[in-house]
mmCIF file with all atom_site columns, C-alpha atoms in Angstrom:
data_model
loop_
_atom_site.group_PDB
_atom_site.id
_atom_site.type_symbol
_atom_site.label_atom_id
_atom_site.label_alt_id
_atom_site.label_comp_id
_atom_site.label_asym_id
_atom_site.label_entity_id
_atom_site.label_seq_id
_atom_site.pdbx_PDB_ins_code
_atom_site.Cartn_x
_atom_site.Cartn_y
_atom_site.Cartn_z
_atom_site.occupancy
_atom_site.B_iso_or_equiv
_atom_site.pdbx_formal_charge
_atom_site.auth_seq_id
_atom_site.auth_comp_id
_atom_site.auth_asym_id
_atom_site.auth_atom_id
_atom_site.pdbx_PDB_model_num
ATOM 1   C CA . GLY G 1 1   ? 3.325   -2.695  -11.989 1.00 0.00 ? 970  GLY G CA 1
ATOM 2   C CA . TYR G 1 2   ? 6.357   -3.489  -9.891  1.00 0.00 ? 971  TYR G CA 1
ATOM 3   C CA . GLU G 1 3   ? 8.003   -3.054  -6.512  1.00 0.00 ? 972  GLU G CA 1
ATOM 4   C CA . ASP G 1 4   ? 11.587  -1.820  -6.086  1.00 0.00 ? 973  ASP G CA 1
ATOM 5   C CA . ARG G 1 5   ? 13.014  -2.265  -2.578  1.00 0.00 ? 974  ARG G CA 1
ATOM 6   C CA . TRP G 1 6   ? 15.744  0.301   -2.072  1.00 0.00 ? 975  TRP G CA 1
ATOM 7   C CA . ALA G 1 7   ? 16.411  -0.093  1.669   1.00 0.00 ? 976  ALA G CA 1
ATOM 8   C CA . ILE G 1 8   ? 16.079  -3.227  3.788   1.00 0.00 ? 977  ILE G CA 1
ATOM 9   C CA . THR G 1 9   ? 17.395  -3.239  7.345   1.00 0.00 ? 978  THR G CA 1
ATOM 10  C CA . ASP G 1 10  ? 16.400  -4.908  10.603  1.00 0.00 ? 979  ASP G CA 1
ATOM 11  C CA . ARG G 1 11  ? 14.604  -1.655  11.581  1.00 0.00 ? 980  ARG G CA 1
ATOM 12  C CA . TYR G 1 12  ? 12.923  -0.364  8.380   1.00 0.00 ? 981  TYR G CA 1
ATOM 13  C CA . LEU G 1 13  ? 12.060  -1.074  4.745   1.00 0.00 ? 982  LEU G CA 1
ATOM 14  C CA . GLY G 1 14  ? 11.957  1.486   1.935   1.00 0.00 ? 983  GLY G CA 1
ATOM 15  C CA . LYS G 1 15  ? 10.416  0.742   -1.442  1.00 0.00 ? 984  LYS G CA 1
ATOM 16  C CA . ILE G 1 16  ? 8.890   2.268   -4.534  1.00 0.00 ? 985  ILE G CA 1
ATOM 17  C CA . LEU G 1 17  ? 5.615   0.843   -5.819  1.00 0.00 ? 986  LEU G CA 1
ATOM 18  C CA . HIS G 1 18  ? 4.694   1.477   -9.438  1.00 0.00 ? 987  HIS G CA 1
ATOM 19  C CA . ILE G 1 19  ? 1.019   0.774   -10.130 1.00 0.00 ? 988  ILE G CA 1
ATOM 20  C CA . ASP G 1 20  ? -0.189  0.872   -13.726 1.00 0.00 ? 989  ASP G CA 1
ATOM 21  C CA . ALA G 1 21  ? -3.361  2.878   -14.437 1.00 0.00 ? 990  ALA G CA 1
ATOM 22  C CA . GLY G 1 22  ? -6.465  0.833   -13.671 1.00 0.00 ? 991  GLY G CA 1
ATOM 23  C CA . GLN G 1 23  ? -4.583  -1.811  -11.654 1.00 0.00 ? 992  GLN G CA 1
ATOM 24  C CA . ALA G 1 24  ? -4.918  -2.480  -7.926  1.00 0.00 ? 993  ALA G CA 1
ATOM 25  C CA . LEU G 1 25  ? -3.026  -4.058  -5.068  1.00 0.00 ? 994  LEU G CA 1
ATOM 26  C CA . SER G 1 26  ? -4.764  -6.636  -2.881  1.00 0.00 ? 995  SER G CA 1
ATOM 27  C CA . LEU G 1 27  ? -7.285  -5.653  -0.260  1.00 0.00 ? 996  LEU G CA 1
ATOM 28  C CA . GLN G 1 28  ? -5.029  -6.479  2.680   1.00 0.00 ? 997  GLN G CA 1
ATOM 29  C CA . TYR G 1 29  ? -3.901  -5.797  6.186   1.00 0.00 ? 998  TYR G CA 1
ATOM 30  C CA . HIS G 1 30  ? -0.742  -6.419  8.196   1.00 0.00 ? 999  HIS G CA 1
ATOM 31  C CA . ASN G 1 31  ? -0.461  -7.978  11.641  1.00 0.00 ? 1000 ASN G CA 1
ATOM 32  C CA . ALA G 1 32  ? 2.699   -6.097  12.638  1.00 0.00 ? 1001 ALA G CA 1
ATOM 33  C CA . LYS G 1 33  ? 3.854   -3.981  9.695   1.00 0.00 ? 1002 LYS G CA 1
ATOM 34  C CA . ASP G 1 34  ? 3.406   -0.215  10.148  1.00 0.00 ? 1003 ASP G CA 1
ATOM 35  C CA . GLU G 1 35  ? 3.769   1.807   6.941   1.00 0.00 ? 1004 GLU G CA 1
ATOM 36  C CA . CYS G 1 36  ? 3.703   5.337   5.585   1.00 0.00 ? 1005 CYS G CA 1
ATOM 37  C CA . ILE G 1 37  ? 3.211   6.133   1.913   1.00 0.00 ? 1006 ILE G CA 1
ATOM 38  C CA . LEU G 1 38  ? 3.903   9.234   -0.200  1.00 0.00 ? 1007 LEU G CA 1
ATOM 39  C CA . ILE G 1 39  ? 2.465   9.722   -3.694  1.00 0.00 ? 1008 ILE G CA 1
ATOM 40  C CA . VAL G 1 40  ? 5.294   10.995  -5.919  1.00 0.00 ? 1009 VAL G CA 1
ATOM 41  C CA . HIS G 1 41  ? 3.694   10.578  -9.352  1.00 0.00 ? 1010 HIS G CA 1
ATOM 42  C CA . GLY G 1 42  ? 0.142   10.081  -10.572 1.00 0.00 ? 1011 GLY G CA 1
ATOM 43  C CA . GLU G 1 43  ? -3.189  9.714   -8.865  1.00 0.00 ? 1012 GLU G CA 1
ATOM 44  C CA . MET G 1 44  ? -4.736  6.799   -6.993  1.00 0.00 ? 1013 MET G CA 1
ATOM 45  C CA . ASP G 1 45  ? -7.674  5.738   -4.878  1.00 0.00 ? 1014 ASP G CA 1
ATOM 46  C CA . GLN G 1 46  ? -6.710  4.529   -1.412  1.00 0.00 ? 1015 GLN G CA 1
ATOM 47  C CA . GLU G 1 47  ? -9.316  2.418   0.331   1.00 0.00 ? 1016 GLU G CA 1
ATOM 48  C CA . LEU G 1 48  ? -8.930  2.403   4.127   1.00 0.00 ? 1017 LEU G CA 1
ATOM 49  C CA . ASP G 1 49  ? -11.226 1.021   6.758   1.00 0.00 ? 1018 ASP G CA 1
ATOM 50  C CA . ASP G 1 50  ? -12.664 3.516   9.211   1.00 0.00 ? 1019 ASP G CA 1
ATOM 51  C CA . GLU G 1 51  ? -13.235 2.990   12.942  1.00 0.00 ? 1020 GLU G CA 1
ATOM 52  C CA . ALA G 1 52  ? -16.431 1.020   12.188  1.00 0.00 ? 1021 ALA G CA 1
ATOM 53  C CA . GLY G 1 53  ? -14.590 -1.280  9.742   1.00 0.00 ? 1022 GLY G CA 1
ATOM 54  C CA . ASN G 1 54  ? -16.164 0.237   6.608   1.00 0.00 ? 1023 ASN G CA 1
ATOM 55  C CA . LEU G 1 55  ? -13.915 0.788   3.589   1.00 0.00 ? 1024 LEU G CA 1
ATOM 56  C CA . VAL G 1 56  ? -13.726 4.464   2.637   1.00 0.00 ? 1025 VAL G CA 1
ATOM 57  C CA . THR G 1 57  ? -12.096 5.588   -0.634  1.00 0.00 ? 1026 THR G CA 1
ATOM 58  C CA . HIS G 1 58  ? -9.743  8.586   -0.609  1.00 0.00 ? 1027 HIS G CA 1
ATOM 59  C CA . ARG G 1 59  ? -8.419  10.102  -3.875  1.00 0.00 ? 1028 ARG G CA 1
ATOM 60  C CA . LEU G 1 60  ? -4.693  10.751  -3.439  1.00 0.00 ? 1029 LEU G CA 1
ATOM 61  C CA . GLN G 1 61  ? -2.470  12.945  -5.585  1.00 0.00 ? 1030 GLN G CA 1
ATOM 62  C CA . VAL G 1 62  ? 1.199   13.937  -5.677  1.00 0.00 ? 1031 VAL G CA 1
ATOM 63  C CA . GLY G 1 63  ? 2.374   15.010  -2.226  1.00 0.00 ? 1032 GLY G CA 1
ATOM 64  C CA . ASP G 1 64  ? -0.359  13.214  -0.289  1.00 0.00 ? 1033 ASP G CA 1
ATOM 65  C CA . THR G 1 65  ? 0.716   10.919  2.535   1.00 0.00 ? 1034 THR G CA 1
ATOM 66  C CA . VAL G 1 66  ? -1.037  8.183   4.507   1.00 0.00 ? 1035 VAL G CA 1
ATOM 67  C CA . HIS G 1 67  ? -0.011  6.315   7.663   1.00 0.00 ? 1036 HIS G CA 1
ATOM 68  C CA . ILE G 1 68  ? -1.342  2.733   7.714   1.00 0.00 ? 1037 ILE G CA 1
ATOM 69  C CA . THR G 1 69  ? -1.209  1.055   11.113  1.00 0.00 ? 1038 THR G CA 1
ATOM 70  C CA . PRO G 1 70  ? -1.201  -2.707  11.733  1.00 0.00 ? 1039 PRO G CA 1
ATOM 71  C CA . GLY G 1 71  ? -4.610  -4.347  11.356  1.00 0.00 ? 1040 GLY G CA 1
ATOM 72  C CA . ARG G 1 72  ? -6.051  -1.629  9.118   1.00 0.00 ? 1041 ARG G CA 1
ATOM 73  C CA . LYS G 1 73  ? -7.544  -2.937  5.860   1.00 0.00 ? 1042 LYS G CA 1
ATOM 74  C CA . HIS G 1 74  ? -6.364  -1.088  2.772   1.00 0.00 ? 1043 HIS G CA 1
ATOM 75  C CA . ARG G 1 75  ? -6.063  -1.248  -1.020  1.00 0.00 ? 1044 ARG G CA 1
ATOM 76  C CA . MET G 1 76  ? -4.427  1.012   -3.614  1.00 0.00 ? 1045 MET G CA 1
ATOM 77  C CA . THR G 1 77  ? -5.957  1.419   -7.092  1.00 0.00 ? 1046 THR G CA 1
ATOM 78  C CA . ALA G 1 78  ? -4.146  3.565   -9.661  1.00 0.00 ? 1047 ALA G CA 1
ATOM 79  C CA . VAL G 1 79  ? -6.266  6.104   -11.542 1.00 0.00 ? 1048 VAL G CA 1
ATOM 80  C CA . THR G 1 80  ? -3.235  7.023   -13.665 1.00 0.00 ? 1049 THR G CA 1
ATOM 81  C CA . ASP G 1 81  ? 0.210   5.404   -13.692 1.00 0.00 ? 1050 ASP G CA 1
ATOM 82  C CA . THR G 1 82  ? 1.274   5.992   -10.096 1.00 0.00 ? 1051 THR G CA 1
ATOM 83  C CA . ASP G 1 83  ? 4.525   5.849   -8.129  1.00 0.00 ? 1052 ASP G CA 1
ATOM 84  C CA . VAL G 1 84  ? 4.365   5.493   -4.360  1.00 0.00 ? 1053 VAL G CA 1
ATOM 85  C CA . PHE G 1 85  ? 7.254   5.738   -1.901  1.00 0.00 ? 1054 PHE G CA 1
ATOM 86  C CA . GLU G 1 86  ? 6.640   3.473   1.072   1.00 0.00 ? 1055 GLU G CA 1
ATOM 87  C CA . VAL G 1 87  ? 8.616   3.369   4.303   1.00 0.00 ? 1056 VAL G CA 1
ATOM 88  C CA . SER G 1 88  ? 7.648   0.709   6.816   1.00 0.00 ? 1057 SER G CA 1
ATOM 89  C CA . THR G 1 89  ? 8.777   -1.550  9.570   1.00 0.00 ? 1058 THR G CA 1
ATOM 90  C CA . PRO G 1 90  ? 10.744  -4.475  8.102   1.00 0.00 ? 1059 PRO G CA 1
ATOM 91  C CA . GLU G 1 91  ? 8.103   -7.257  8.072   1.00 0.00 ? 1060 GLU G CA 1
ATOM 92  C CA . ILE G 1 92  ? 8.315   -7.889  4.308   1.00 0.00 ? 1061 ILE G CA 1
ATOM 93  C CA . ASP G 1 93  ? 6.078   -10.957 4.271   1.00 0.00 ? 1062 ASP G CA 1
ATOM 94  C CA . ASP G 1 94  ? 3.420   -9.676  6.702   1.00 0.00 ? 1063 ASP G CA 1
ATOM 95  C CA . VAL G 1 95  ? 0.534   -9.476  4.209   1.00 0.00 ? 1064 VAL G CA 1
ATOM 96  C CA . VAL G 1 96  ? -2.923  -10.933 4.806   1.00 0.00 ? 1065 VAL G CA 1
ATOM 97  C CA . ARG G 1 97  ? -4.812  -10.778 1.492   1.00 0.00 ? 1066 ARG G CA 1
ATOM 98  C CA . LEU G 1 98  ? -8.608  -10.531 1.728   1.00 0.00 ? 1067 LEU G CA 1
ATOM 99  C CA . GLU G 1 99  ? -9.300  -9.972  -1.996  1.00 0.00 ? 1068 GLU G CA 1
ATOM 100 C CA . ASP G 1 100 ? -7.019  -10.029 -5.008  1.00 0.00 ? 1069 ASP G CA 1
ATOM 101 C CA . ARG G 1 101 ? -7.722  -9.489  -8.732  1.00 0.00 ? 1070 ARG G CA 1
ATOM 102 C CA . TYR G 1 102 ? -4.791  -11.646 -9.781  1.00 0.00 ? 1071 TYR G CA 1
ATOM 103 C CA . GLY G 1 103 ? -5.471  -14.858 -7.896  1.00 0.00 ? 1072 GLY G CA 1
ATOM 104 C CA . ARG G 1 104 ? -2.951  -14.364 -5.078  1.00 0.00 ? 1073 ARG G CA 1
ATOM 105 C CA . THR G 1 105 ? -4.339  -15.694 -1.798  1.00 0.00 ? 1074 THR G CA 1
ATOM 106 C CA . GLY G 1 106 ? -3.403  -15.991 1.836   1.00 0.00 ? 1075 GLY G CA 1
ATOM 107 C CA . THR G 1 107 ? -0.379  -14.380 3.354   1.00 0.00 ? 1076 THR G CA 1
#
């Protein structure tokens, strides 16, 4: 897939994530970054940790939104080719990867 950043300011970041069917982003969390996502095309599984720290999978479809607060573990896995609009605070490099299929590690 790919990421297209369409707005970068000192107060917010807007981007489109395209995730190919069957592919996944890292299991990750952010120390400061606060983000909201909107599914605009496709279908994906969103893993989010619950209050006990257990990962729970939610099937998301077009029109579904999720607010991901700092410190919350999460991962997106596309069921079909999926496009996600994300609006967040501007901490572009605030990513702590816990697991990654593609060998990316660290922050």
